[in-house]
Each structure stands twice: as structure tokens, then as C-alpha cells.
PDB file of C-alpha atoms in Angstrom:
ATOM      1  CA  UNK X   1      76.818   2.049  88.095  1.00 37.00           C
ATOM      2  CA  UNK X   2      75.567   4.094  91.451  1.00 35.00           C
ATOM      3  CA  UNK X   3      75.698   7.980  91.875  1.00 37.00           C
ATOM      4  CA  UNK X   4      74.519   8.797  95.623  1.00 38.00           C
ATOM      5  CA  UNK X   5      73.237   5.418  96.097  1.00 36.00           C
ATOM      6  CA  UNK X   6      70.980   4.937  93.072  1.00 32.00           C
ATOM      7  CA  UNK X   7      71.689   2.066  90.859  1.00 37.00           C
ATOM      8  CA  UNK X   8      70.783   1.306  87.826  1.00 37.00           C
ATOM      9  CA  UNK X   9      71.501  -1.723  85.182  1.00 40.00           C
ATOM     10  CA  UNK X  10      70.854  -2.213  81.781  1.00 39.00           C
ATOM     11  CA  UNK X  11      69.974  -5.484  80.365  1.00 42.00           C
ATOM     12  CA  UNK X  12      70.087  -6.495  76.809  1.00 41.00           C
ATOM     13  CA  UNK X  13      68.108  -9.939  75.885  1.00 44.00           C
ATOM     14  CA  UNK X  14      67.968 -11.526  72.246  1.00 45.00           C
ATOM     15  CA  UNK X  15      64.426 -12.448  71.604  1.00 47.00           C
ATOM     16  CA  UNK X  16      63.309 -15.635  69.280  1.00 49.00           C
ATOM     17  CA  UNK X  17      63.225 -14.024  65.782  1.00 50.00           C
ATOM     18  CA  UNK X  18      66.427 -12.335  66.684  1.00 49.00           C
ATOM     19  CA  UNK X  19      65.111  -8.992  67.937  1.00 47.00           C
ATOM     20  CA  UNK X  20      67.148  -7.323  70.360  1.00 42.00           C
ATOM     21  CA  UNK X  21      65.627  -5.875  73.784  1.00 45.00           C
ATOM     22  CA  UNK X  22      66.683  -3.023  76.028  1.00 46.00           C
ATOM     23  CA  UNK X  23      65.456  -2.652  79.395  1.00 45.00           C
ATOM     24  CA  UNK X  24      66.373   1.340  79.371  1.00 43.00           C
ATOM     25  CA  UNK X  25      65.106   1.826  83.160  1.00 43.00           C
ATOM     26  CA  UNK X  26      66.527   5.041  84.176  1.00 48.00           C
ATOM     27  CA  UNK X  27      69.331   4.738  82.446  1.00 46.00           C
ATOM     28  CA  UNK X  28      68.334   6.947  79.392  1.00 45.00           C
ATOM     29  CA  UNK X  29      66.692   9.466  81.623  1.00 47.00           C
ATOM     30  CA  UNK X  30      70.144   9.727  82.848  1.00 48.00           C
ATOM     31  CA  UNK X  31      72.212   9.153  80.253  1.00 48.00           C
ATOM     32  CA  UNK X  32      73.743  12.663  80.253  1.00 47.00           C
ATOM     33  CA  UNK X  33      74.240  13.150  83.563  1.00 50.00           C
ATOM     34  CA  UNK X  34      77.735  12.499  85.413  1.00 44.00           C
ATOM     35  CA  UNK X  35      78.597   9.625  87.673  1.00 43.00           C
ATOM     36  CA  UNK X  36      81.678   8.903  90.384  1.00 47.00           C
ATOM     37  CA  UNK X  37      82.010  13.305  89.633  1.00 46.00           C
ATOM     38  CA  UNK X  38      83.396  12.240  86.162  1.00 50.00           C
ATOM     39  CA  UNK X  39      81.801  13.576  83.513  1.00 53.00           C
ATOM     40  CA  UNK X  40      79.260  11.314  81.374  1.00 54.00           C
ATOM     41  CA  UNK X  41      80.601  12.515  77.835  1.00 72.00           C
ATOM     42  CA  UNK X  42      79.018   9.779  75.944  1.00 77.00           C
ATOM     43  CA  UNK X  43      75.320  11.797  75.138  1.00 77.00           C
ATOM     44  CA  UNK X  44      77.654  14.644  73.300  1.00 81.00           C
ATOM     45  CA  UNK X  45      80.024  12.413  70.863  1.00 79.00           C
ATOM     46  CA  UNK X  46      79.040  12.485  67.805  1.00 77.00           C
ATOM     47  CA  UNK X  47      80.365   9.807  65.079  1.00 78.00           C
ATOM     48  CA  UNK X  48      80.584  10.741  61.427  1.00 79.00           C
ATOM     49  CA  UNK X  49      78.655   8.412  60.256  1.00 78.00           C
ATOM     50  CA  UNK X  50      75.496   9.629  61.829  1.00 79.00           C
ATOM     51  CA  UNK X  51      75.923  13.050  60.203  1.00 84.00           C
ATOM     52  CA  UNK X  52      74.970  13.921  56.597  1.00 86.00           C
ATOM     53  CA  UNK X  53      77.898  15.881  54.853  1.00 83.00           C
ATOM     54  CA  UNK X  54      75.325  18.211  53.194  1.00 84.00           C
ATOM     55  CA  UNK X  55      73.897  19.154  56.773  1.00 84.00           C
ATOM     56  CA  UNK X  56      75.838  22.160  58.327  1.00 73.00           C
ATOM     57  CA  UNK X  57      73.562  22.826  61.336  1.00 68.00           C
ATOM     58  CA  UNK X  58      77.014  22.626  63.632  1.00 69.00           C
ATOM     59  CA  UNK X  59      80.346  22.186  62.619  1.00 65.00           C
ATOM     60  CA  UNK X  60      81.145  19.014  65.203  1.00 72.00           C
ATOM     61  CA  UNK X  61      77.009  17.739  64.747  1.00 76.00           C
ATOM     62  CA  UNK X  62      76.111  18.700  68.574  1.00 80.00           C
ATOM     63  CA  UNK X  63      73.921  21.312  69.752  1.00 78.00           C
ATOM     64  CA  UNK X  64      73.843  22.905  73.548  1.00 77.00           C
ATOM     65  CA  UNK X  65      70.906  22.114  75.125  1.00 73.00           C
ATOM     66  CA  UNK X  66      69.743  25.383  77.056  1.00 73.00           C
ATOM     67  CA  UNK X  67      67.351  23.836  79.543  1.00 71.00           C
ATOM     68  CA  UNK X  68      70.120  21.513  81.176  1.00 73.00           C
ATOM     69  CA  UNK X  69      73.230  23.500  79.850  1.00 76.00           C
ATOM     70  CA  UNK X  70      74.282  19.892  78.215  1.00 78.00           C
ATOM     71  CA  UNK X  71      76.023  19.533  75.218  1.00 82.00           C
ATOM     72  CA  UNK X  72      73.730  16.712  72.596  1.00 83.00           C
ATOM     73  CA  UNK X  73      75.060  15.128  69.579  1.00 85.00           C
ATOM     74  CA  UNK X  74      72.649  14.780  67.006  1.00 85.00           C
ATOM     75  CA  UNK X  75      71.962  12.483  64.034  1.00 86.00           C
ATOM     76  CA  UNK X  76      70.685  13.104  60.893  1.00 91.00           C
ATOM     77  CA  UNK X  77      68.618  10.050  60.409  1.00 92.00           C
ATOM     78  CA  UNK X  78      65.963   8.601  62.145  1.00 92.00           C
ATOM     79  CA  UNK X  79      63.791   5.445  62.929  1.00 93.00           C
ATOM     80  CA  UNK X  80      60.678   5.551  60.885  1.00 96.00           C
ATOM     81  CA  UNK X  81      57.168   4.866  62.964  1.00 95.00           C
ATOM     82  CA  UNK X  82      55.614   4.856  59.581  1.00 96.00           C
ATOM     83  CA  UNK X  83      52.197   6.306  59.030  1.00 96.00           C
ATOM     84  CA  UNK X  84      51.490   6.856  62.841  1.00 94.00           C
ATOM     85  CA  UNK X  85      48.651   8.624  64.515  1.00 91.00           C
ATOM     86  CA  UNK X  86      49.969  12.226  65.472  1.00 80.00           C
ATOM     87  CA  UNK X  87      46.543  13.936  66.835  1.00 65.00           C
ATOM     88  CA  UNK X  88      48.461  16.649  68.045  1.00 61.00           C
ATOM     89  CA  UNK X  89      48.997  18.438  64.889  1.00 60.00           C
ATOM     90  CA  UNK X  90      46.262  20.730  63.889  1.00 66.00           C
ATOM     91  CA  UNK X  91      47.991  20.784  60.056  1.00 74.00           C
ATOM     92  CA  UNK X  92      46.653  18.748  57.428  1.00 64.00           C
ATOM     93  CA  UNK X  93      48.434  15.260  57.152  1.00 75.00           C
ATOM     94  CA  UNK X  94      48.140  11.701  56.228  1.00 86.00           C
ATOM     95  CA  UNK X  95      48.404   9.999  59.833  1.00 86.00           C
ATOM     96  CA  UNK X  96      47.279   6.370  60.567  1.00 92.00           C
ATOM     97  CA  UNK X  97      46.249   6.476  56.708  1.00 94.00           C
ATOM     98  CA  UNK X  98      45.494   2.828  56.861  1.00 95.00           C
ATOM     99  CA  UNK X  99      44.305   2.643  60.729  1.00 95.00           C
ATOM    100  CA  UNK X 100      47.500   0.152  61.591  1.00 96.00           C
ATOM    101  CA  UNK X 101      49.010   2.935  64.108  1.00 96.00           C
ATOM    102  CA  UNK X 102      46.371   4.163  65.752  1.00 95.00           C
ATOM    103  CA  UNK X 103      48.311   5.475  69.066  1.00 94.00           C
ATOM    104  CA  UNK X 104      49.654   8.820  68.966  1.00 90.00           C
ATOM    105  CA  UNK X 105      53.203   8.984  68.675  1.00 87.00           C
ATOM    106  CA  UNK X 106      53.421   5.281  68.808  1.00 92.00           C
ATOM    107  CA  UNK X 107      53.823   5.318  72.258  1.00 92.00           C
ATOM    108  CA  UNK X 108      52.978   1.751  72.861  1.00 94.00           C
ATOM    109  CA  UNK X 109      55.232  -1.571  73.071  1.00 93.00           C
ATOM    110  CA  UNK X 110      52.221  -3.216  71.099  1.00 96.00           C
ATOM    111  CA  UNK X 111      53.550  -3.537  68.088  1.00 96.00           C
ATOM    112  CA  UNK X 112      50.233  -4.382  66.495  1.00 97.00           C
ATOM    113  CA  UNK X 113      49.005  -0.390  67.306  1.00 97.00           C
ATOM    114  CA  UNK X 114      52.417   0.598  65.345  1.00 97.00           C
ATOM    115  CA  UNK X 115      52.154   0.958  61.508  1.00 98.00           C
ATOM    116  CA  UNK X 116      55.926   1.276  60.825  1.00 98.00           C
ATOM    117  CA  UNK X 117      58.860  -0.719  62.326  1.00 97.00           C
ATOM    118  CA  UNK X 118      60.081   1.301  65.193  1.00 94.00           C
ATOM    119  CA  UNK X 119      58.035   2.799  68.328  1.00 94.00           C
ATOM    120  CA  UNK X 120      58.863   5.575  70.565  1.00 90.00           C
ATOM    121  CA  UNK X 121      59.354   3.283  73.655  1.00 83.00           C
ATOM    122  CA  UNK X 122      61.323   0.258  72.707  1.00 84.00           C
ATOM    123  CA  UNK X 123      59.228  -1.856  70.630  1.00 94.00           C
ATOM    124  CA  UNK X 124      60.917  -2.585  67.313  1.00 95.00           C
ATOM    125  CA  UNK X 125      59.657  -5.092  64.366  1.00 97.00           C
ATOM    126  CA  UNK X 126      61.051  -8.375  63.791  1.00 97.00           C
ATOM    127  CA  UNK X 127      61.539  -9.236  60.176  1.00 96.00           C
ATOM    128  CA  UNK X 128      58.184 -11.921  60.273  1.00 97.00           C
ATOM    129  CA  UNK X 129      56.055  -8.748  60.970  1.00 98.00           C
ATOM    130  CA  UNK X 130      56.979  -6.582  57.499  1.00 98.00           C
ATOM    131  CA  UNK X 131      54.699  -8.585  55.685  1.00 98.00           C
ATOM    132  CA  UNK X 132      54.378  -5.798  52.711  1.00 97.00           C
ATOM    133  CA  UNK X 133      58.441  -6.858  52.283  1.00 96.00           C
ATOM    134  CA  UNK X 134      61.549  -5.762  53.154  1.00 97.00           C
ATOM    135  CA  UNK X 135      61.751  -3.726  49.857  1.00 97.00           C
ATOM    136  CA  UNK X 136      59.249  -1.876  49.847  1.00 97.00           C
ATOM    137  CA  UNK X 137      59.080  -0.745  53.830  1.00 98.00           C
ATOM    138  CA  UNK X 138      61.434   1.575  55.253  1.00 98.00           C
ATOM    139  CA  UNK X 139      63.498   1.666  58.227  1.00 98.00           C
ATOM    140  CA  UNK X 140      64.618   5.222  58.660  1.00 96.00           C
ATOM    141  CA  UNK X 141      65.432   8.465  57.213  1.00 97.00           C
ATOM    142  CA  UNK X 142      66.797  11.886  56.751  1.00 96.00           C
ATOM    143  CA  UNK X 143      66.215  14.459  59.835  1.00 93.00           C
ATOM    144  CA  UNK X 144      67.582  18.004  60.094  1.00 91.00           C
ATOM    145  CA  UNK X 145      68.008  19.082  64.095  1.00 87.00           C
ATOM    146  CA  UNK X 146      67.364  22.744  63.060  1.00 84.00           C
ATOM    147  CA  UNK X 147      64.421  21.966  62.113  1.00 87.00           C
ATOM    148  CA  UNK X 148      63.165  19.617  64.722  1.00 85.00           C
ATOM    149  CA  UNK X 149      63.316  20.228  68.935  1.00 80.00           C
ATOM    150  CA  UNK X 150      63.504  16.611  69.228  1.00 82.00           C
ATOM    151  CA  UNK X 151      65.671  15.786  67.029  1.00 84.00           C
ATOM    152  CA  UNK X 152      67.859  18.578  68.480  1.00 82.00           C
ATOM    153  CA  UNK X 153      67.522  16.790  71.559  1.00 80.00           C
ATOM    154  CA  UNK X 154      70.286  14.234  70.503  1.00 82.00           C
ATOM    155  CA  UNK X 155      70.037  10.403  70.378  1.00 78.00           C
ATOM    156  CA  UNK X 156      70.394   9.748  73.706  1.00 77.00           C
ATOM    157  CA  UNK X 157      67.130  11.388  74.156  1.00 78.00           C
ATOM    158  CA  UNK X 158      64.210   8.980  73.399  1.00 77.00           C
ATOM    159  CA  UNK X 159      61.881  11.770  71.880  1.00 76.00           C
ATOM    160  CA  UNK X 160      64.734  11.655  68.821  1.00 79.00           C
ATOM    161  CA  UNK X 161      63.627   8.266  67.584  1.00 75.00           C
ATOM    162  CA  UNK X 162      60.109   8.799  66.800  1.00 80.00           C
ATOM    163  CA  UNK X 163      59.656  10.288  63.011  1.00 93.00           C
ATOM    164  CA  UNK X 164      56.832   9.329  60.305  1.00 93.00           C
ATOM    165  CA  UNK X 165      55.814   9.384  57.028  1.00 96.00           C
ATOM    166  CA  UNK X 166      52.139  11.666  57.923  1.00 92.00           C
ATOM    167  CA  UNK X 167      54.393  14.721  57.360  1.00 91.00           C
ATOM    168  CA  UNK X 168      55.789  15.493  53.379  1.00 93.00           C
ATOM    169  CA  UNK X 169      59.575  15.133  52.876  1.00 96.00           C
ATOM    170  CA  UNK X 170      61.129  18.216  53.461  1.00 94.00           C
ATOM    171  CA  UNK X 171      57.814  20.027  55.264  1.00 90.00           C
ATOM    172  CA  UNK X 172      59.235  23.183  56.084  1.00 89.00           C
ATOM    173  CA  UNK X 173      59.840  23.600  60.170  1.00 87.00           C
ATOM    174  CA  UNK X 174      63.570  24.857  59.994  1.00 85.00           C
ATOM    175  CA  UNK X 175      63.124  28.207  61.463  1.00 76.00           C
ATOM    176  CA  UNK X 176      65.091  30.706  60.812  1.00 80.00           C
ATOM    177  CA  UNK X 177      64.618  29.454  57.138  1.00 82.00           C
ATOM    178  CA  UNK X 178      62.042  32.049  54.489  1.00 83.00           C
ATOM    179  CA  UNK X 179      58.645  30.656  55.337  1.00 74.00           C
ATOM    180  CA  UNK X 180      58.998  29.162  58.788  1.00 77.00           C
ATOM    181  CA  UNK X 181      58.309  30.379  62.043  1.00 69.00           C
ATOM    182  CA  UNK X 182      54.106  30.595  62.515  1.00 74.00           C
ATOM    183  CA  UNK X 183      50.994  28.406  61.606  1.00 74.00           C
ATOM    184  CA  UNK X 184      52.515  24.316  60.648  1.00 77.00           C
ATOM    185  CA  UNK X 185      55.919  25.709  59.568  1.00 78.00           C
ATOM    186  CA  UNK X 186      57.391  25.632  62.573  1.00 70.00           C
ATOM    187  CA  UNK X 187      58.736  22.987  65.258  1.00 66.00           C
ATOM    188  CA  UNK X 188      58.058  25.145  68.332  1.00 66.00           C
ATOM    189  CA  UNK X 189      54.645  24.142  69.662  1.00 61.00           C
ATOM    190  CA  UNK X 190      53.981  21.956  66.330  1.00 68.00           C
ATOM    191  CA  UNK X 191      55.850  18.899  67.281  1.00 70.00           C
ATOM    192  CA  UNK X 192      54.310  16.677  65.043  1.00 74.00           C
ATOM    193  CA  UNK X 193      54.544  19.059  61.994  1.00 81.00           C
ATOM    194  CA  UNK X 194      58.465  18.616  62.694  1.00 84.00           C
ATOM    195  CA  UNK X 195      58.396  14.986  63.130  1.00 86.00           C
ATOM    196  CA  UNK X 196      58.594  14.432  59.284  1.00 92.00           C
ATOM    197  CA  UNK X 197      61.971  13.289  57.417  1.00 95.00           C
ATOM    198  CA  UNK X 198      63.824  16.270  55.360  1.00 94.00           C
ATOM    199  CA  UNK X 199      67.092  16.680  54.103  1.00 95.00           C
ATOM    200  CA  UNK X 200      69.315  19.521  52.423  1.00 92.00           C
ATOM    201  CA  UNK X 201      68.987  17.432  49.230  1.00 95.00           C
ATOM    202  CA  UNK X 202      67.175  19.529  46.534  1.00 94.00           C
ATOM    203  CA  UNK X 203      63.854  17.464  46.257  1.00 97.00           C
ATOM    204  CA  UNK X 204      63.634  14.738  48.592  1.00 98.00           C
ATOM    205  CA  UNK X 205      65.442  12.643  51.121  1.00 98.00           C
ATOM    206  CA  UNK X 206      67.427   9.364  51.511  1.00 98.00           C
ATOM    207  CA  UNK X 207      65.646   6.318  52.910  1.00 98.00           C
ATOM    208  CA  UNK X 208      67.452   2.838  54.135  1.00 98.00           C
ATOM    209  CA  UNK X 209      64.566   0.205  54.152  1.00 98.00           C
ATOM    210  CA  UNK X 210      64.394  -2.546  55.673  1.00 98.00           C
ATOM    211  CA  UNK X 211      66.181  -4.603  53.064  1.00 98.00           C
ATOM    212  CA  UNK X 212      69.657  -2.813  53.283  1.00 97.00           C
ATOM    213  CA  UNK X 213      68.822  -0.806  49.903  1.00 98.00           C
ATOM    214  CA  UNK X 214      69.187   3.276  50.036  1.00 98.00           C
ATOM    215  CA  UNK X 215      66.837   5.182  47.883  1.00 98.00           C
ATOM    216  CA  UNK X 216      66.174   8.624  46.847  1.00 98.00           C
ATOM    217  CA  UNK X 217      62.526   9.620  47.552  1.00 98.00           C
ATOM    218  CA  UNK X 218      61.310  12.844  45.559  1.00 98.00           C
ATOM    219  CA  UNK X 219      59.201  14.846  48.092  1.00 96.00           C
ATOM    220  CA  UNK X 220      56.251  15.435  45.270  1.00 96.00           C
ATOM    221  CA  UNK X 221      56.081  11.331  45.719  1.00 96.00           C
ATOM    222  CA  UNK X 222      52.275  11.034  45.904  1.00 95.00           C
ATOM    223  CA  UNK X 223      51.420  10.830  50.001  1.00 95.00           C
ATOM    224  CA  UNK X 224      49.446   7.703  49.932  1.00 95.00           C
ATOM    225  CA  UNK X 225      52.256   6.033  48.365  1.00 97.00           C
ATOM    226  CA  UNK X 226      54.634   7.382  51.066  1.00 97.00           C
ATOM    227  CA  UNK X 227      52.458   6.207  53.831  1.00 97.00           C
ATOM    228  CA  UNK X 228      52.551   2.679  52.267  1.00 98.00           C
ATOM    229  CA  UNK X 229      56.271   2.417  52.252  1.00 98.00           C
ATOM    230  CA  UNK X 230      55.944   3.710  55.950  1.00 98.00           C
ATOM    231  CA  UNK X 231      53.669   0.956  57.130  1.00 98.00           C
ATOM    232  CA  UNK X 232      55.033  -2.369  56.594  1.00 98.00           C
ATOM    233  CA  UNK X 233      51.723  -4.506  56.764  1.00 97.00           C
ATOM    234  CA  UNK X 234      49.065  -2.381  54.510  1.00 96.00           C
ATOM    235  CA  UNK X 235      48.918  -4.876  51.940  1.00 95.00           C
ATOM    236  CA  UNK X 236      48.313  -2.349  49.069  1.00 91.00           C
ATOM    237  CA  UNK X 237      50.035  -2.437  45.774  1.00 85.00           C
ATOM    238  CA  UNK X 238      51.836   0.434  43.974  1.00 80.00           C
ATOM    239  CA  UNK X 239      54.966   1.721  42.507  1.00 79.00           C
ATOM    240  CA  UNK X 240      56.926   4.767  43.002  1.00 72.00           C
TER     241      UNK X 240
END
């Protein structure tokens, strides 16, 4: 593609072990722009399979990004960076509980410094790197765009993929709902607190595990156990 002489290329390669590595280059940063004066609408497409019927955040699954006046399609599912460091959050959390995720928001390509299976940049774990077992490691879980600014930016935005277990399930950052709008219970200015999994299902949220199973985790789950499910290599023994 080109735009005023600008050229960009996205290449996909399959690395040993089956991991797909995508060189996003300038494509992601410009995914919502126009090319050759034709509206580039991919970023506003909201597949029904990416939305949870219980979350009526908008009729068509989109939000208007007022900063760019662009329509962004949102998703109710986000990959798990596990029990990762989020030191920008001044509220009580269980960030980096096992010491396996020291880099803030998983902003690294070094998988040895990421707790979960998906990083903020373009790193993702190979199956052999999930040493706790695929049935005991969270792959992705439910999120609510209404409750997190970075999720509301849409699936095309790189910030929509870093969600972790350091925040309790269904911790309320949904501004406009009772008990929110100040302190830790807000997503404006408290991104780290809003970067937790949540749903409109009473009592918890659904999670997909690395073995392909889907399980409902209670919001009252022991937080240390929750961190163990988020971390792919903590080596602890637990039941839930």
C-alpha cells in the first residue's frame, strides 16, 4: 500500500514451534487511516464472534473515538499478560506476584520477562513455554469496553491486548455506574486498574485456557490462585 509516497509492508512468518510472528511496522499505527482516498473501514468491523451478548455497551459493538473522530470496533475478549508488573497503579493489586513479569505492561519482546502468554508488543508464548500446563494457564478472558479506555480504542489498537490478572475479576472501573468515577474505581487516569478482566455475568467472568477449554471463574477466587492461573511458569500447586 502507499499513501503519498509512504510504503508499508506486513510480513508473517512461522517460527519453529508454531508461533506466528507479525512485523506490524507502520501498519498498526495507520490501520484506521484512509488509503488512496478510500475509507479504510477494517478497524470499524465488529464480528459478532468477538462480542459477548451479555454486554450491551453499544448496539453494533463500536465506539466513536472522539480524539480522531473514527469509529472503532471493540471486542469483549483480551489476551492475558498474566500477573505482570503494572506499577503505574497506586491501588492494591497482585502485580508480578511470582516475579516472572517485571516489565511494566509487558512492554518487551523478551518472553522471559512476561508472566502470561501474550505481551503488549508482538511476543506470544510457544506451547513449550507454558510449563505449568495448558489446562492451568489463562489464554484470554472477558473485558468490557465501557470500563476500560484502552479496550474502547478498538481491537486494531495495540493497547487493547494487555489485560492481566493483577486486578480482581469484575473490579469496577465502569464510569457512570454506581460507586465509580473517583479513586481506583475509574478508568480515566487509572489505566492499570481498568486493565483487569470483567464481564456483565453475575459473580465472575469466562476465560479461555491454553488447552482450548472455557471456564467461568468466580470474582471471589483467591487472588494468589488467580495469579497462578495467569502465570504460565510459576510452578505452584493449587486447586480452584
